[in-house]
mmCIF file of C-alpha atoms in Angstrom:
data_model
loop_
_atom_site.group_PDB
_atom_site.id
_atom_site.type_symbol
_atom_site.label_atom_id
_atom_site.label_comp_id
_atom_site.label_asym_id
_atom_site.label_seq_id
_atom_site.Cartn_x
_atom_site.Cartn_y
_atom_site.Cartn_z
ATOM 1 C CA UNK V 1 0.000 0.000 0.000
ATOM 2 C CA UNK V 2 2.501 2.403 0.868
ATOM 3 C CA UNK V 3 4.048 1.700 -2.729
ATOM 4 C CA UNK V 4 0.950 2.952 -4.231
ATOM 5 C CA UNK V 5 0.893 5.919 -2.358
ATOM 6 C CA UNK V 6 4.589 7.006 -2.581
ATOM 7 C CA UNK V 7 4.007 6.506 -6.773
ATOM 8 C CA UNK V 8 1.338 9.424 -6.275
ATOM 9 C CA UNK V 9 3.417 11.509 -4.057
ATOM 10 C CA UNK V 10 6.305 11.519 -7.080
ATOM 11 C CA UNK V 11 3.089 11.963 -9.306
ATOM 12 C CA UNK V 12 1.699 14.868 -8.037
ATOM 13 C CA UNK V 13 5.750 16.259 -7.324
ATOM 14 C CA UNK V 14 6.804 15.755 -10.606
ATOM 15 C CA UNK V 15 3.491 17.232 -11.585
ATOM 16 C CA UNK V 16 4.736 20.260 -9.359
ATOM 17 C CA UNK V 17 8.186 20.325 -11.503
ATOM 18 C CA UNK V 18 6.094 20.438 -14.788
ATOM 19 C CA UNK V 19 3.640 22.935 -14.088
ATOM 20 C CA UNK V 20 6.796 25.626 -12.434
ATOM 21 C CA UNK V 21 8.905 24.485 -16.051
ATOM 22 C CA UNK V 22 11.455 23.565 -13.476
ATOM 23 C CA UNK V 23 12.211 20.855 -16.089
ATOM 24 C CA UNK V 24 13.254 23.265 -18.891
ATOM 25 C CA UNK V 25 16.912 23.811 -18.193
ATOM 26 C CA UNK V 26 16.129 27.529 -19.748
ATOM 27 C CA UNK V 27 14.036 28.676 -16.874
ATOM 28 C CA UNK V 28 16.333 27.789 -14.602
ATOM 29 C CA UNK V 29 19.675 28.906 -16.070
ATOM 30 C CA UNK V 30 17.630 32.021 -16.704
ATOM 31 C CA UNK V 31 17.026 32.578 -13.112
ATOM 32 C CA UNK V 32 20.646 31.783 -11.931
ATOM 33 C CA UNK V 33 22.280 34.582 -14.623
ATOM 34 C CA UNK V 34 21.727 38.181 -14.238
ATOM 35 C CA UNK V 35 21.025 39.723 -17.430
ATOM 36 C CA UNK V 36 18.142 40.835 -19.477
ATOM 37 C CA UNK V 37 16.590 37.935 -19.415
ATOM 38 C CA UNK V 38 16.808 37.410 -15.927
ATOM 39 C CA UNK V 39 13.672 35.455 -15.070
ATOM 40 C CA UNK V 40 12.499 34.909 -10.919
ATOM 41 C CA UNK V 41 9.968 31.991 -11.462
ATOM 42 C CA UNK V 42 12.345 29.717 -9.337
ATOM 43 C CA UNK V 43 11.647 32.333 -6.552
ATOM 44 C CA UNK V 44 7.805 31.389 -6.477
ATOM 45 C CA UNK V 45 8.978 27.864 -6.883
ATOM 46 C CA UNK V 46 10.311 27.754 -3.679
ATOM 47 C CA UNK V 47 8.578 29.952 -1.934
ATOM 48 C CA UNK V 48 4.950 27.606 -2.949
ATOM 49 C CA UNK V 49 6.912 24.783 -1.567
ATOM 50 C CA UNK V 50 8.643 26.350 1.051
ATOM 51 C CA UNK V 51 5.311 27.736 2.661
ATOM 52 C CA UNK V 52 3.510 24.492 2.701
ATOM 53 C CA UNK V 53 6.612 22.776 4.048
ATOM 54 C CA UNK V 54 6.638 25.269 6.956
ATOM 55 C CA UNK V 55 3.090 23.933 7.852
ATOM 56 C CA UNK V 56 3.936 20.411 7.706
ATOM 57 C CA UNK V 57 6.945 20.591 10.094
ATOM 58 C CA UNK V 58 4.501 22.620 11.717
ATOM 59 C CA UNK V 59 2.084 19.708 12.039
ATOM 60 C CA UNK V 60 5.001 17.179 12.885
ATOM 61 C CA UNK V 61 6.040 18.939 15.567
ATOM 62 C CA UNK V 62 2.288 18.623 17.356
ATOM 63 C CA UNK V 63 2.213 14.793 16.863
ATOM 64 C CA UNK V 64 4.659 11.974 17.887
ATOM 65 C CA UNK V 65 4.328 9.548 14.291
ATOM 66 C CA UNK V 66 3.352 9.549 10.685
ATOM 67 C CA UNK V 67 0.016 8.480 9.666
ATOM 68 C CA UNK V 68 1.351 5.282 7.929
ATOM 69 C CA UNK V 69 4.314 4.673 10.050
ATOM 70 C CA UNK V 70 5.779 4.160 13.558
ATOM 71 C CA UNK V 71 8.446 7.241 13.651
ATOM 72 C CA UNK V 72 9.588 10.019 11.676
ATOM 73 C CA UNK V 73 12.657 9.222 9.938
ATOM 74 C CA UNK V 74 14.173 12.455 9.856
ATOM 75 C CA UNK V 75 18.467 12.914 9.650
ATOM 76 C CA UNK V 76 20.128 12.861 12.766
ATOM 77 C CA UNK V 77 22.975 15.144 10.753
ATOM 78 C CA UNK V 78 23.619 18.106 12.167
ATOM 79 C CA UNK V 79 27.349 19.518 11.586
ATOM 80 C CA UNK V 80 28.555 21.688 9.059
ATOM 81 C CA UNK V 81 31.740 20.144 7.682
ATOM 82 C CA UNK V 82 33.916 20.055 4.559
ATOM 83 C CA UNK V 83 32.202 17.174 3.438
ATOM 84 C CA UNK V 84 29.026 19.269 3.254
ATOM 85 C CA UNK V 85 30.394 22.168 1.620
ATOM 86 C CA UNK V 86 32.081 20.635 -1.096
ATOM 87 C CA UNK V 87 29.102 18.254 -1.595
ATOM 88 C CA UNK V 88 27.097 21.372 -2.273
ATOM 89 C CA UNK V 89 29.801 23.469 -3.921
ATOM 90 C CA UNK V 90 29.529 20.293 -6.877
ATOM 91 C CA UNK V 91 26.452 20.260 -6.715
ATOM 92 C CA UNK V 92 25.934 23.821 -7.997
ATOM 93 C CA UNK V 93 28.578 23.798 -10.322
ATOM 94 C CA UNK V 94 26.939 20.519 -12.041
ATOM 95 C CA UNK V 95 23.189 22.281 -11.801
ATOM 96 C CA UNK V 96 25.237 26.164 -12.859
ATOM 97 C CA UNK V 97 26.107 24.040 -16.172
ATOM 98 C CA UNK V 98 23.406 22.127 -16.985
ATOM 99 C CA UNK V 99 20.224 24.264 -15.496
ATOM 100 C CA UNK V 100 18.827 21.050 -14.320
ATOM 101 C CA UNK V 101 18.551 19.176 -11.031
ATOM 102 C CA UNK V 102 18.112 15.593 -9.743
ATOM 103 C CA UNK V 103 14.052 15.683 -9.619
ATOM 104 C CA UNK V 104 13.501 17.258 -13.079
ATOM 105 C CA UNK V 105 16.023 15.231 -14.472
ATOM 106 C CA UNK V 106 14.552 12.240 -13.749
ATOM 107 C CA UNK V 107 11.028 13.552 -15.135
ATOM 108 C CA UNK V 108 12.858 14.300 -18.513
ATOM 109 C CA UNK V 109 14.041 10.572 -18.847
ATOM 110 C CA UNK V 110 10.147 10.471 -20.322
ATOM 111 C CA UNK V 111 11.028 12.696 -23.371
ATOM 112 C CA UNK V 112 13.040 10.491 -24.460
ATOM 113 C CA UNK V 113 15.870 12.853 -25.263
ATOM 114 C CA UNK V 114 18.955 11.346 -25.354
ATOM 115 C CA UNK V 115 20.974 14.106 -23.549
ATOM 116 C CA UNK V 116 18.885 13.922 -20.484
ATOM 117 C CA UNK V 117 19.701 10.053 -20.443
ATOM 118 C CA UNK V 118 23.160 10.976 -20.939
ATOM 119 C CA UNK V 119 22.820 13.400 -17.942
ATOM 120 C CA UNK V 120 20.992 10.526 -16.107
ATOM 121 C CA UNK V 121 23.680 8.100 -16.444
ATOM 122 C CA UNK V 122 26.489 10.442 -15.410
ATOM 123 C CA UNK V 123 24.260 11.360 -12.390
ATOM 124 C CA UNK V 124 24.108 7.630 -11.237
ATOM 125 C CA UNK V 125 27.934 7.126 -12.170
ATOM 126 C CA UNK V 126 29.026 10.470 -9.825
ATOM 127 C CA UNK V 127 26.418 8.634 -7.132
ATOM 128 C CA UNK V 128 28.497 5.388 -7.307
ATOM 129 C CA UNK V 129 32.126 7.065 -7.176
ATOM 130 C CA UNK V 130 32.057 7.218 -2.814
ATOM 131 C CA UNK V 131 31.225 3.883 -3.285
ATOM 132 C CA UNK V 132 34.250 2.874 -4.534
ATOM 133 C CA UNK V 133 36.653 4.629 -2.462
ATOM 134 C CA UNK V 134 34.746 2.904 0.781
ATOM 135 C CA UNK V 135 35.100 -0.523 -0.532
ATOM 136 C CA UNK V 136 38.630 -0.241 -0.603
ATOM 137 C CA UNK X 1 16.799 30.669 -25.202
ATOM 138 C CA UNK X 2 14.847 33.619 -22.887
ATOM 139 C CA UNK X 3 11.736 32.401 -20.931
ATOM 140 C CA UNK X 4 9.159 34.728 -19.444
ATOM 141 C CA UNK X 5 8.540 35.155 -16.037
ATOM 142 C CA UNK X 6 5.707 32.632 -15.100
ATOM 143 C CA UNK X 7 4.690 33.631 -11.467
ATOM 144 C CA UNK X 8 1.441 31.557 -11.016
ATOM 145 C CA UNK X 9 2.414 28.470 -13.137
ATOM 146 C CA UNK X 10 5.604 28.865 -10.663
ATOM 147 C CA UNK X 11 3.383 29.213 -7.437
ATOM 148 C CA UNK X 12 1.169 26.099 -8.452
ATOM 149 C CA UNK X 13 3.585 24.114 -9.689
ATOM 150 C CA UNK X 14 5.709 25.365 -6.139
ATOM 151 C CA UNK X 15 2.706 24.820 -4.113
ATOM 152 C CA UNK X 16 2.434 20.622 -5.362
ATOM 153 C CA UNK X 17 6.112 19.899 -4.924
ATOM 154 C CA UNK X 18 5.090 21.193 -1.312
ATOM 155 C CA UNK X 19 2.311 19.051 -1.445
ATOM 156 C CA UNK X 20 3.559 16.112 -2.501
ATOM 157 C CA UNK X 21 6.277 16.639 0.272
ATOM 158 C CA UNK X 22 3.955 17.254 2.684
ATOM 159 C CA UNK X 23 1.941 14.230 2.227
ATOM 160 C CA UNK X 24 5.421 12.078 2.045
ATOM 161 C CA UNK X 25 6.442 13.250 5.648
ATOM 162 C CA UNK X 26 3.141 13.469 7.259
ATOM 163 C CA UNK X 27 1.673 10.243 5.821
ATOM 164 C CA UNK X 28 4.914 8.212 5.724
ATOM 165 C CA UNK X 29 7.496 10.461 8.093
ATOM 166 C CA UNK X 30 10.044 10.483 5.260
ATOM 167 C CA UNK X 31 11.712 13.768 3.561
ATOM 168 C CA UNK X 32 11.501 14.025 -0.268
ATOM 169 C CA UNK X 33 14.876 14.440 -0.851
ATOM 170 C CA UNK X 34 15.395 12.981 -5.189
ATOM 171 C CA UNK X 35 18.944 12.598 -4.813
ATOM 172 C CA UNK X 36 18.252 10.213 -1.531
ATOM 173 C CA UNK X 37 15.475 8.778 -3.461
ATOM 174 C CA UNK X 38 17.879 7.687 -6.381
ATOM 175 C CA UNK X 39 20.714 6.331 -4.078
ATOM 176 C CA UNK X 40 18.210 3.564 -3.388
ATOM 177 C CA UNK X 41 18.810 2.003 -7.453
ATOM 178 C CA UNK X 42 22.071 0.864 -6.183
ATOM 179 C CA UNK X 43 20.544 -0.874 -2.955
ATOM 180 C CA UNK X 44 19.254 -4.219 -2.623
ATOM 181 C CA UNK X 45 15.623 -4.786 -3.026
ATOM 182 C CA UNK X 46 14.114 -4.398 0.376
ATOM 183 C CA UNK X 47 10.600 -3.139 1.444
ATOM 184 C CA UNK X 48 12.300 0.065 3.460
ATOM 185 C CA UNK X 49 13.226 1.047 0.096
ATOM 186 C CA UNK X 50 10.856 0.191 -2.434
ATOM 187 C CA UNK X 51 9.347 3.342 -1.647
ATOM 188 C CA UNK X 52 11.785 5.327 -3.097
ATOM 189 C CA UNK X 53 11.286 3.149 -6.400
ATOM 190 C CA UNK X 54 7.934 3.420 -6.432
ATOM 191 C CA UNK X 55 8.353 7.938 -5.877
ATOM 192 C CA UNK X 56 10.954 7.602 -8.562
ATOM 193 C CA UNK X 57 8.448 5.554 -10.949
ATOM 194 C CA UNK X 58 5.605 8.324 -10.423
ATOM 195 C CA UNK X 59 8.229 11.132 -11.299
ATOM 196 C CA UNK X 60 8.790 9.550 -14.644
ATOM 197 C CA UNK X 61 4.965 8.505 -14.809
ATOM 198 C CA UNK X 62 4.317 12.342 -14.316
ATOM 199 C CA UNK X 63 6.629 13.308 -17.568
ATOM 200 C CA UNK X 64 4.863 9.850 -19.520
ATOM 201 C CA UNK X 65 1.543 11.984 -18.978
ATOM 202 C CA UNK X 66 2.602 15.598 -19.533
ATOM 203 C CA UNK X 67 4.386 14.100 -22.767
ATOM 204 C CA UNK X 68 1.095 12.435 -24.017
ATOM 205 C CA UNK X 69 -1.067 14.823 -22.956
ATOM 206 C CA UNK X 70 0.125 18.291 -22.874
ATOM 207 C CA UNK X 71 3.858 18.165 -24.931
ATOM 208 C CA UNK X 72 4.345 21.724 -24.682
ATOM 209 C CA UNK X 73 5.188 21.568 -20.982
ATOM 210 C CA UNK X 74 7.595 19.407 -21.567
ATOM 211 C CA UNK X 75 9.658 21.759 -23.383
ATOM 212 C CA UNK X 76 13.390 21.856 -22.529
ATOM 213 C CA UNK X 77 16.726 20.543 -23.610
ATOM 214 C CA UNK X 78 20.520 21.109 -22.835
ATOM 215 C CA UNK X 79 22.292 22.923 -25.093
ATOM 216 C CA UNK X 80 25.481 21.713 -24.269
ATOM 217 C CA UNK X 81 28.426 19.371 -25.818
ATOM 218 C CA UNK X 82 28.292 15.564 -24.572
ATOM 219 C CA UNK X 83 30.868 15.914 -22.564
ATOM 220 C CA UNK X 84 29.795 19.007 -20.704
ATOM 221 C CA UNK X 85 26.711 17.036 -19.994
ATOM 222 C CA UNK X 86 28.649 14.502 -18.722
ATOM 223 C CA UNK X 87 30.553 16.629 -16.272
ATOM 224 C CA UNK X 88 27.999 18.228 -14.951
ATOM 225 C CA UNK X 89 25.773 14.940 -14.329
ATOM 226 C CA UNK X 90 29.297 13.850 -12.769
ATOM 227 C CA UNK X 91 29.001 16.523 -10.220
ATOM 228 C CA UNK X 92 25.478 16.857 -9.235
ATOM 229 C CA UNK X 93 25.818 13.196 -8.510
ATOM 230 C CA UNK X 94 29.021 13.223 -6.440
ATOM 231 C CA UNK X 95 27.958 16.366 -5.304
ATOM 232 C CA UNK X 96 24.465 15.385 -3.973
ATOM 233 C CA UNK X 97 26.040 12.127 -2.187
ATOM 234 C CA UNK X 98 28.409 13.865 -0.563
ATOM 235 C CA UNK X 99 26.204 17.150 0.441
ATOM 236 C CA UNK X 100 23.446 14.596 1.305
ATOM 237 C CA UNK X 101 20.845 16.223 -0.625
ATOM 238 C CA UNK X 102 19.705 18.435 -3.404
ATOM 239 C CA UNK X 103 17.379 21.007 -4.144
ATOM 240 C CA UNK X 104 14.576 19.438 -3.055
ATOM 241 C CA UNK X 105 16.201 17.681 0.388
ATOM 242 C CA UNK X 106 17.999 20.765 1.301
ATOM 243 C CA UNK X 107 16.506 23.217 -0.493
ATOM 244 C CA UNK X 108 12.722 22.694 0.054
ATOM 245 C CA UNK X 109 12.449 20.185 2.867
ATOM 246 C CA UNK X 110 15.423 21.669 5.032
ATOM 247 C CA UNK X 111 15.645 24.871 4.525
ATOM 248 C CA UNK X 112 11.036 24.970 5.745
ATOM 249 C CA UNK X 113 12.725 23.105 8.601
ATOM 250 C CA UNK X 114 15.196 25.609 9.799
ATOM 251 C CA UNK X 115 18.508 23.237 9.142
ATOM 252 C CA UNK X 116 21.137 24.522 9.663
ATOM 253 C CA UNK X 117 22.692 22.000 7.672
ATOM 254 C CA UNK X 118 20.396 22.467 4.838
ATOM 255 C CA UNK X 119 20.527 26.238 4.696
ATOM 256 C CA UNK X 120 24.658 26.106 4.596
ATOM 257 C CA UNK X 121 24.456 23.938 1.488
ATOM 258 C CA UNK X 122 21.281 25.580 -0.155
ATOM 259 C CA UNK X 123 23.412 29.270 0.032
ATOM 260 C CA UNK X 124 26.569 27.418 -1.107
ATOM 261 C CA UNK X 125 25.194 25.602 -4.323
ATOM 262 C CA UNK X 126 22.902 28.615 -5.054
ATOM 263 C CA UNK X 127 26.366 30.535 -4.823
ATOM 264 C CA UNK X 128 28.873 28.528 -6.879
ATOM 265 C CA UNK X 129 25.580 27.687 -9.894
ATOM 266 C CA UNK X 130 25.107 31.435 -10.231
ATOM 267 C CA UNK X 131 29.204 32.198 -10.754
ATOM 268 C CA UNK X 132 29.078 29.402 -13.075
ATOM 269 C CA UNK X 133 25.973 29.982 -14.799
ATOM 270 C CA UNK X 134 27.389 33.346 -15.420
ATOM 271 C CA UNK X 135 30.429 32.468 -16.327
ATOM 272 C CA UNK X 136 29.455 30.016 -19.127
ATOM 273 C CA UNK X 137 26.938 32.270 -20.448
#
């Protein structure tokens, strides 16, 4: 059951990335450079999701479990270390390039386009490189 | 190519990514974070994750149905060489794995939760995509 719901959760979010054109790599490269065509849409973006996130953590802080579930399993992370930074710091310079992010990119494997499965594959590959430094 | 400034497409569209991450935490108690969600390909098969499969199938469902039924919001393509492309999937991979999360973990699901974590690695790959998206262009 909980299958069947998480498949319409990633419905209805990649719905979400759709609808804001978070999937066309224009919108997005054209909010991150300054210029004529400077265009805030990603602004809204966030700030639609960001707003009904706030009321959810809102919510979870007034009940002790999930509906569906025994606990919340939320990151017991908390320190800021080099590890985070440069984590991020690649991250932006792979999304600064390309305009596009793990969420739409997966959405755009259904266009078919073969650079987006190109950009799909390289994803997974730079997912698997820690990998291979631990198992040593 | 230019793109016009979309502000209630962007709010809607916003507003069901917050939704859908809503329901995910307050149904289930687990963050939508995509690049956590993908991590679980190279797992084993095990209920805890099949989840994540299943979220990851209804992204692509959602593009199967927008491409069917409405192509023109599924514009978009990279105008980049291969190997650019392949860089830059390189490093939002590595990237996300090390950071532990993306734009929607961090950005969306961390930052509404007042993370520190989350907000430190939101400002610093906001930061480092505009220099490079400027740079490039």
């Amino acid at each position: 059951m909980k299958q069947i719901g998480t498949f319409f959760i990633g419905l209805v979010f990649g719905l979400g990335l759709i609808i804001s054109q978070m999937t066309n790599p224009d919108k997005v490269l054209n909010f991150l450079t300054f210029g004529k065509a400077w265009d805030p849409s990603l602004i809204l973006v966030m700030a639609g999701a960001m707003v009904v996130m706030m009321l959810a953590w809102w919510r979870v802080s007034k009940q002790t479990k999930p509906m569906f579930g025994q606990h919340f399993d939320l990151t017991e992370f908390k320190n800021i270390d080099s590890r985070l930074i440069i984590g991020a710091a690649l991250f932006g310079l792979g999304w600064g390039i390309s305009g596009i992010c793990p969420g739409p990119g997966v959405v755009q494997l259904a266009s078919g386009n073969w650079d987006f499965i190109l950009f799909f594959i390289a994803v997974l590959a730079g997912m698997y490189l820690p990998r291979l430094k631990s198992e040593k | 190519m230019e793109t016009e400034f979309t502000p209630v497409t962007a709010l809607i569209g916003g507003a069901l990514i917050g939704l859908a991450s809503a329901a995910l935490l307050l149904l289930y108690g687990k963050v939508a974070g995509v690049s956590g969600v993908l991590q679980a390909l190279f797992k084993p098969f095990k209920s805890d994750n099949s989840w994540k499969l299943s979220f990851v199938v209804g992204l692509i469902t959602a593009g199967v149905l927008a491409s069917v039924f409405a192509p023109q919001w599924m514009q978009g393509e990279l105008r980049l060489p291969s190997w650019l492309i392949v860089v830059a999937g390189l490093a939002v991979g590595l990237g996300t794995t090390l950071g532990n999360g993306c734009t929607s973990g961090h950005g969306v699901c961390g930052m509404s939760r007042f993370s520190g974590r989350s907000w430190v690695a939101t400002i610093v790959f906001m930061v480092v995509a505009i220099i490079v998206a400027n740079l490039i262009s």
